[in-house]
Amino acid sequence: MPKSASARLITLATVTAAAALSLTACAGGGGVKASGPGVSVAPSASTQSTGPTTTGTGTTGTGGTTASDTADRTTTVKSAQGSAPSRSHTGTGTTSASGLATCGTSSIRVTVQRVTRPINHVVLQATNTSSRACELYGYPDLKFSEHQQAVTAVMDGSQPQAVVTLAPGASGYASVMTEGEDTYPTERVSVIGVYLQDRSGAAGGRLDAKVPGAPLYVEEEGAAVSYWQPTLSDALTW
């Protein structure tokens, strides 16, 4: 074999070996092209970035907030609003998302109005005596006597479409049915204890509303109360 041909074979073998070594080295780097046209090596799983995962409005991780976390808190709030108020009577709430304060005992005066229709009903009138607007949540939790044990029932379907907002001097109204369809023992009542709810549905401080005229006879176990209504006419429909 001529020396020139032998030299060319040796040179070709050397180039081929170098290309193979270059390909092997590049394969370990991940995500880069190997020597030679049209050849690439896929990156390994260990070279991919591991940034934070975002779900809904929050970011998972330490101190993060996920959409499921927000849903859980929303469910808790709604459950509290739908439950019967407890008899602990502590706290009245503060400020709502709208920026308005909750109507509390320091800003509300409650009075009792006798009505002829519907029969066996009286109306509670809650008036904002402060200089700022407030929100009157839920329904009044009532106590007709100191030995009353049952929580007064709430009239089905009486919840308004929106929370009642009271401007200074304005009033909200709740209807109280004093007797039920069944017969229960009656209580002679001259003062009705009214507990206002905060935005979570918990009962707050107590206001005493004096019954005008003769004492009122109430079946504590058969009585029922409506949600707060924006007008007297709305309250009288219940």
CSV table of C-alpha atoms in Angstrom, one decimal:
chain,number,residue,atom,x,y,z
A,1,MET,CA,0.0,0.0,0.0
A,2,PRO,CA,1.4,3.4,-0.9
A,3,LYS,CA,2.5,5.5,2.0
A,4,SER,CA,0.1,8.3,1.1
A,5,ALA,CA,-3.0,6.0,1.3
A,6,SER,CA,-1.7,4.5,4.6
A,7,ALA,CA,-1.4,8.0,6.0
A,8,ARG,CA,-4.9,8.9,4.9
A,9,LEU,CA,-6.3,5.8,6.7
A,10,ILE,CA,-4.5,6.6,9.9
A,11,THR,CA,-5.7,10.2,9.8
A,12,LEU,CA,-9.3,9.1,9.1
A,13,ALA,CA,-9.2,6.6,12.1
A,14,THR,CA,-7.9,9.3,14.4
A,15,VAL,CA,-10.7,11.8,13.4
A,16,THR,CA,-13.3,9.1,13.9
A,17,ALA,CA,-12.1,8.3,17.4
A,18,ALA,CA,-12.0,11.9,18.3
A,19,ALA,CA,-15.6,12.4,17.2
A,20,ALA,CA,-16.7,9.4,19.2
A,21,LEU,CA,-15.0,10.8,22.3
A,22,SER,CA,-16.6,14.2,21.7
A,23,LEU,CA,-20.1,12.6,21.4
A,24,THR,CA,-19.6,10.7,24.7
A,25,ALA,CA,-18.6,13.8,26.6
A,26,CYS,CA,-21.5,15.9,25.3
A,27,ALA,CA,-24.1,13.3,26.2
A,28,GLY,CA,-23.3,13.7,29.9
A,29,GLY,CA,-23.8,17.5,29.8
A,30,GLY,CA,-27.6,17.4,28.9
A,31,GLY,CA,-29.4,19.7,26.6
A,32,VAL,CA,-26.4,20.4,24.3
A,33,LYS,CA,-25.6,19.4,20.7
A,34,ALA,CA,-23.0,16.7,20.0
A,35,SER,CA,-20.3,17.0,17.3
A,36,GLY,CA,-21.7,16.5,13.8
A,37,PRO,CA,-24.8,17.9,12.1
A,38,GLY,CA,-28.3,17.0,13.2
A,39,VAL,CA,-27.3,15.2,16.4
A,40,SER,CA,-28.6,16.3,19.8
A,41,VAL,CA,-28.9,14.8,23.3
A,42,ALA,CA,-32.0,15.2,25.4
A,43,PRO,CA,-31.4,16.7,28.8
A,44,SER,CA,-31.6,14.4,31.8
A,45,ALA,CA,-34.3,14.8,34.5
A,46,SER,CA,-31.7,16.1,36.9
A,47,THR,CA,-30.9,19.1,34.8
A,48,GLN,CA,-34.4,20.5,34.5
A,49,SER,CA,-35.2,23.6,36.7
A,50,THR,CA,-37.3,23.1,39.7
A,51,GLY,CA,-39.1,26.4,40.3
A,52,PRO,CA,-42.1,27.0,42.5
A,53,THR,CA,-45.5,25.6,41.4
A,54,THR,CA,-48.4,28.1,41.3
A,55,THR,CA,-52.0,27.0,41.7
A,56,GLY,CA,-54.9,29.4,41.6
A,57,THR,CA,-54.0,32.7,43.2
A,58,GLY,CA,-51.2,31.4,45.5
A,59,THR,CA,-47.9,29.7,45.3
A,60,THR,CA,-47.2,26.3,46.9
A,61,GLY,CA,-44.4,26.1,49.4
A,62,THR,CA,-43.6,27.5,52.8
A,63,GLY,CA,-45.9,30.3,53.6
A,64,GLY,CA,-47.8,30.0,50.3
A,65,THR,CA,-51.5,29.9,49.6
A,66,THR,CA,-53.2,27.5,47.2
A,67,ALA,CA,-56.7,27.6,45.7
A,68,SER,CA,-57.7,24.7,47.8
A,69,ASP,CA,-56.6,26.6,51.0
A,70,THR,CA,-58.8,29.5,50.0
A,71,ALA,CA,-61.8,27.2,49.3
A,72,ASP,CA,-61.4,25.6,52.7
A,73,ARG,CA,-61.5,29.0,54.4
A,74,THR,CA,-64.5,30.1,52.3
A,75,THR,CA,-66.4,26.9,53.3
A,76,THR,CA,-65.6,27.6,57.0
A,77,VAL,CA,-67.0,31.1,56.9
A,78,LYS,CA,-70.2,30.0,55.1
A,79,SER,CA,-70.8,27.2,57.6
A,80,ALA,CA,-70.4,29.6,60.4
A,81,GLN,CA,-72.9,32.0,58.9
A,82,GLY,CA,-75.5,29.2,58.4
A,83,SER,CA,-75.2,27.8,61.9
A,84,ALA,CA,-77.3,28.8,64.9
A,85,PRO,CA,-75.6,31.4,67.2
A,86,SER,CA,-74.1,30.0,70.4
A,87,ARG,CA,-75.0,31.2,73.8
A,88,SER,CA,-71.5,32.3,74.7
A,89,HIS,CA,-72.2,35.9,73.5
A,90,THR,CA,-68.7,37.1,73.2
A,91,GLY,CA,-67.4,39.5,70.5
A,92,THR,CA,-69.3,41.5,67.9
A,93,GLY,CA,-66.9,41.6,65.0
A,94,THR,CA,-65.1,44.6,63.5
A,95,THR,CA,-64.9,45.7,59.9
A,96,SER,CA,-66.2,44.0,56.8
A,97,ALA,CA,-64.5,43.6,53.4
A,98,SER,CA,-66.5,46.6,52.2
A,99,GLY,CA,-64.8,48.8,54.8
A,100,LEU,CA,-68.0,49.3,56.9
A,101,ALA,CA,-68.1,48.4,60.6
A,102,THR,CA,-70.4,45.8,62.0
A,103,CYS,CA,-73.5,47.2,63.7
A,104,GLY,CA,-72.8,46.5,67.4
A,105,THR,CA,-74.2,47.3,70.8
A,106,SER,CA,-72.4,50.7,70.9
A,107,SER,CA,-74.0,52.0,67.7
A,108,ILE,CA,-77.5,50.3,67.7
A,109,ARG,CA,-80.7,50.9,69.7
A,110,VAL,CA,-83.4,48.2,69.5
A,111,THR,CA,-87.1,48.9,70.2
A,112,VAL,CA,-90.2,46.7,70.1
A,113,GLN,CA,-93.2,47.6,68.0
A,114,ARG,CA,-96.6,45.9,68.4
A,115,VAL,CA,-98.5,45.2,65.1
A,116,THR,CA,-102.0,44.1,64.4
A,117,ARG,CA,-101.0,42.1,61.3
A,118,PRO,CA,-99.8,39.5,61.1
A,119,ILE,CA,-101.4,38.3,64.3
A,120,ASN,CA,-99.2,37.0,67.1
A,121,HIS,CA,-96.2,39.1,65.9
A,122,VAL,CA,-94.1,42.0,67.1
A,123,VAL,CA,-91.4,43.8,65.1
A,124,LEU,CA,-87.9,44.6,66.3
A,125,GLN,CA,-86.5,47.9,65.1
A,126,ALA,CA,-82.7,48.4,65.1
A,127,THR,CA,-81.6,52.0,64.7
A,128,ASN,CA,-78.1,53.2,63.9
A,129,THR,CA,-77.4,55.9,66.5
A,130,SER,CA,-73.8,56.5,65.4
A,131,SER,CA,-72.4,58.9,62.9
A,132,ARG,CA,-71.1,56.2,60.6
A,133,ALA,CA,-72.8,53.6,58.4
A,134,CYS,CA,-72.7,50.0,59.6
A,135,GLU,CA,-73.8,46.6,58.4
A,136,LEU,CA,-76.5,44.7,60.3
A,137,TYR,CA,-75.7,41.0,59.8
A,138,GLY,CA,-77.9,37.9,60.0
A,139,TYR,CA,-80.8,37.8,62.4
A,140,PRO,CA,-81.3,38.7,66.1
A,141,ASP,CA,-80.7,36.0,68.6
A,142,LEU,CA,-83.5,36.4,71.2
A,143,LYS,CA,-83.9,35.7,74.9
A,144,PHE,CA,-87.3,36.1,76.4
A,145,SER,CA,-86.5,34.9,79.9
A,146,GLU,CA,-83.4,34.1,82.0
A,147,HIS,CA,-84.3,30.4,82.2
A,148,GLN,CA,-84.9,30.1,78.4
A,149,GLN,CA,-82.9,27.2,77.0
A,150,ALA,CA,-84.0,26.8,73.4
A,151,VAL,CA,-82.5,29.0,70.6
A,152,THR,CA,-85.3,30.9,68.8
A,153,ALA,CA,-86.0,29.3,65.4
A,154,VAL,CA,-85.3,31.3,62.2
A,155,MET,CA,-88.0,31.8,59.6
A,156,ASP,CA,-87.2,29.8,56.5
A,157,GLY,CA,-86.7,32.0,53.4
A,158,SER,CA,-86.5,35.3,55.2
A,159,GLN,CA,-82.8,35.9,54.4
A,160,PRO,CA,-82.6,39.0,52.2
A,161,GLN,CA,-80.4,39.1,49.1
A,162,ALA,CA,-77.9,41.4,50.6
A,163,VAL,CA,-76.7,42.4,54.1
A,164,VAL,CA,-78.7,45.3,55.5
A,165,THR,CA,-76.6,48.5,55.6
A,166,LEU,CA,-77.7,51.2,58.0
A,167,ALA,CA,-76.8,54.8,57.3
A,168,PRO,CA,-76.7,57.1,60.4
A,169,GLY,CA,-80.2,57.3,61.8
A,170,ALA,CA,-81.5,54.5,59.5
A,171,SER,CA,-83.2,51.3,60.8
A,172,GLY,CA,-83.5,47.6,60.1
A,173,TYR,CA,-86.4,45.4,61.1
A,174,ALA,CA,-87.0,41.8,62.1
A,175,SER,CA,-90.3,40.1,62.6
A,176,VAL,CA,-90.9,38.0,65.7
A,177,MET,CA,-93.6,35.3,65.7
A,178,THR,CA,-94.6,34.9,69.4
A,179,GLU,CA,-96.7,31.6,69.0
A,180,GLY,CA,-96.2,28.6,66.8
A,181,GLU,CA,-98.7,26.2,65.3
A,182,ASP,CA,-98.3,23.8,68.2
A,183,THR,CA,-99.2,24.6,71.7
A,184,TYR,CA,-96.3,25.3,74.1
A,185,PRO,CA,-96.1,26.9,77.6
A,186,THR,CA,-96.2,30.7,77.4
A,187,GLU,CA,-93.9,33.1,79.1
A,188,ARG,CA,-94.9,36.6,80.3
A,189,VAL,CA,-92.4,38.9,78.7
A,190,SER,CA,-91.8,42.6,79.4
A,191,VAL,CA,-88.2,42.8,78.1
A,192,ILE,CA,-86.7,41.0,75.1
A,193,GLY,CA,-82.9,40.3,75.1
A,194,VAL,CA,-81.5,40.9,71.6
A,195,TYR,CA,-78.1,39.7,70.6
A,196,LEU,CA,-76.6,41.1,67.4
A,197,GLN,CA,-74.5,38.9,65.1
A,198,ASP,CA,-71.1,39.7,63.6
A,199,ARG,CA,-70.2,39.0,60.0
A,200,SER,CA,-69.3,35.3,60.9
A,201,GLY,CA,-72.7,34.7,62.4
A,202,ALA,CA,-71.5,34.6,66.0
A,203,ALA,CA,-73.8,36.3,68.6
A,204,GLY,CA,-72.3,39.4,70.2
A,205,GLY,CA,-73.3,41.7,73.0
A,206,ARG,CA,-76.9,42.0,74.4
A,207,LEU,CA,-79.3,44.8,74.0
A,208,ASP,CA,-82.5,44.9,76.1
A,209,ALA,CA,-85.7,46.0,74.3
A,210,LYS,CA,-88.6,46.9,76.5
A,211,VAL,CA,-92.1,45.7,75.4
A,212,PRO,CA,-94.5,48.7,75.2
A,213,GLY,CA,-97.8,48.5,77.0
A,214,ALA,CA,-99.0,45.3,78.6
A,215,PRO,CA,-96.6,42.3,78.9
A,216,LEU,CA,-96.2,40.1,75.9
A,217,TYR,CA,-97.0,36.4,76.1
A,218,VAL,CA,-94.5,34.3,74.2
A,219,GLU,CA,-94.2,30.5,73.5
A,220,GLU,CA,-90.4,30.3,73.9
A,221,GLU,CA,-90.3,26.9,72.1
A,222,GLY,CA,-92.7,27.9,69.4
A,223,ALA,CA,-91.4,31.4,68.7
A,224,ALA,CA,-89.5,32.3,65.5
A,225,VAL,CA,-87.6,35.3,64.2
A,226,SER,CA,-86.8,36.6,60.7
A,227,TYR,CA,-83.5,37.9,59.3
A,228,TRP,CA,-83.0,41.6,59.5
A,229,GLN,CA,-84.9,43.4,56.7
A,230,PRO,CA,-84.2,46.8,55.1
A,231,THR,CA,-87.8,48.0,55.6
A,232,LEU,CA,-90.8,47.6,57.9
A,233,SER,CA,-93.0,46.4,55.1
A,234,ASP,CA,-90.4,43.6,54.3
A,235,ALA,CA,-90.4,42.5,57.9
A,236,LEU,CA,-94.2,42.4,58.0
A,237,THR,CA,-94.3,39.8,55.2
A,238,TRP,CA,-92.9,37.3,57.7
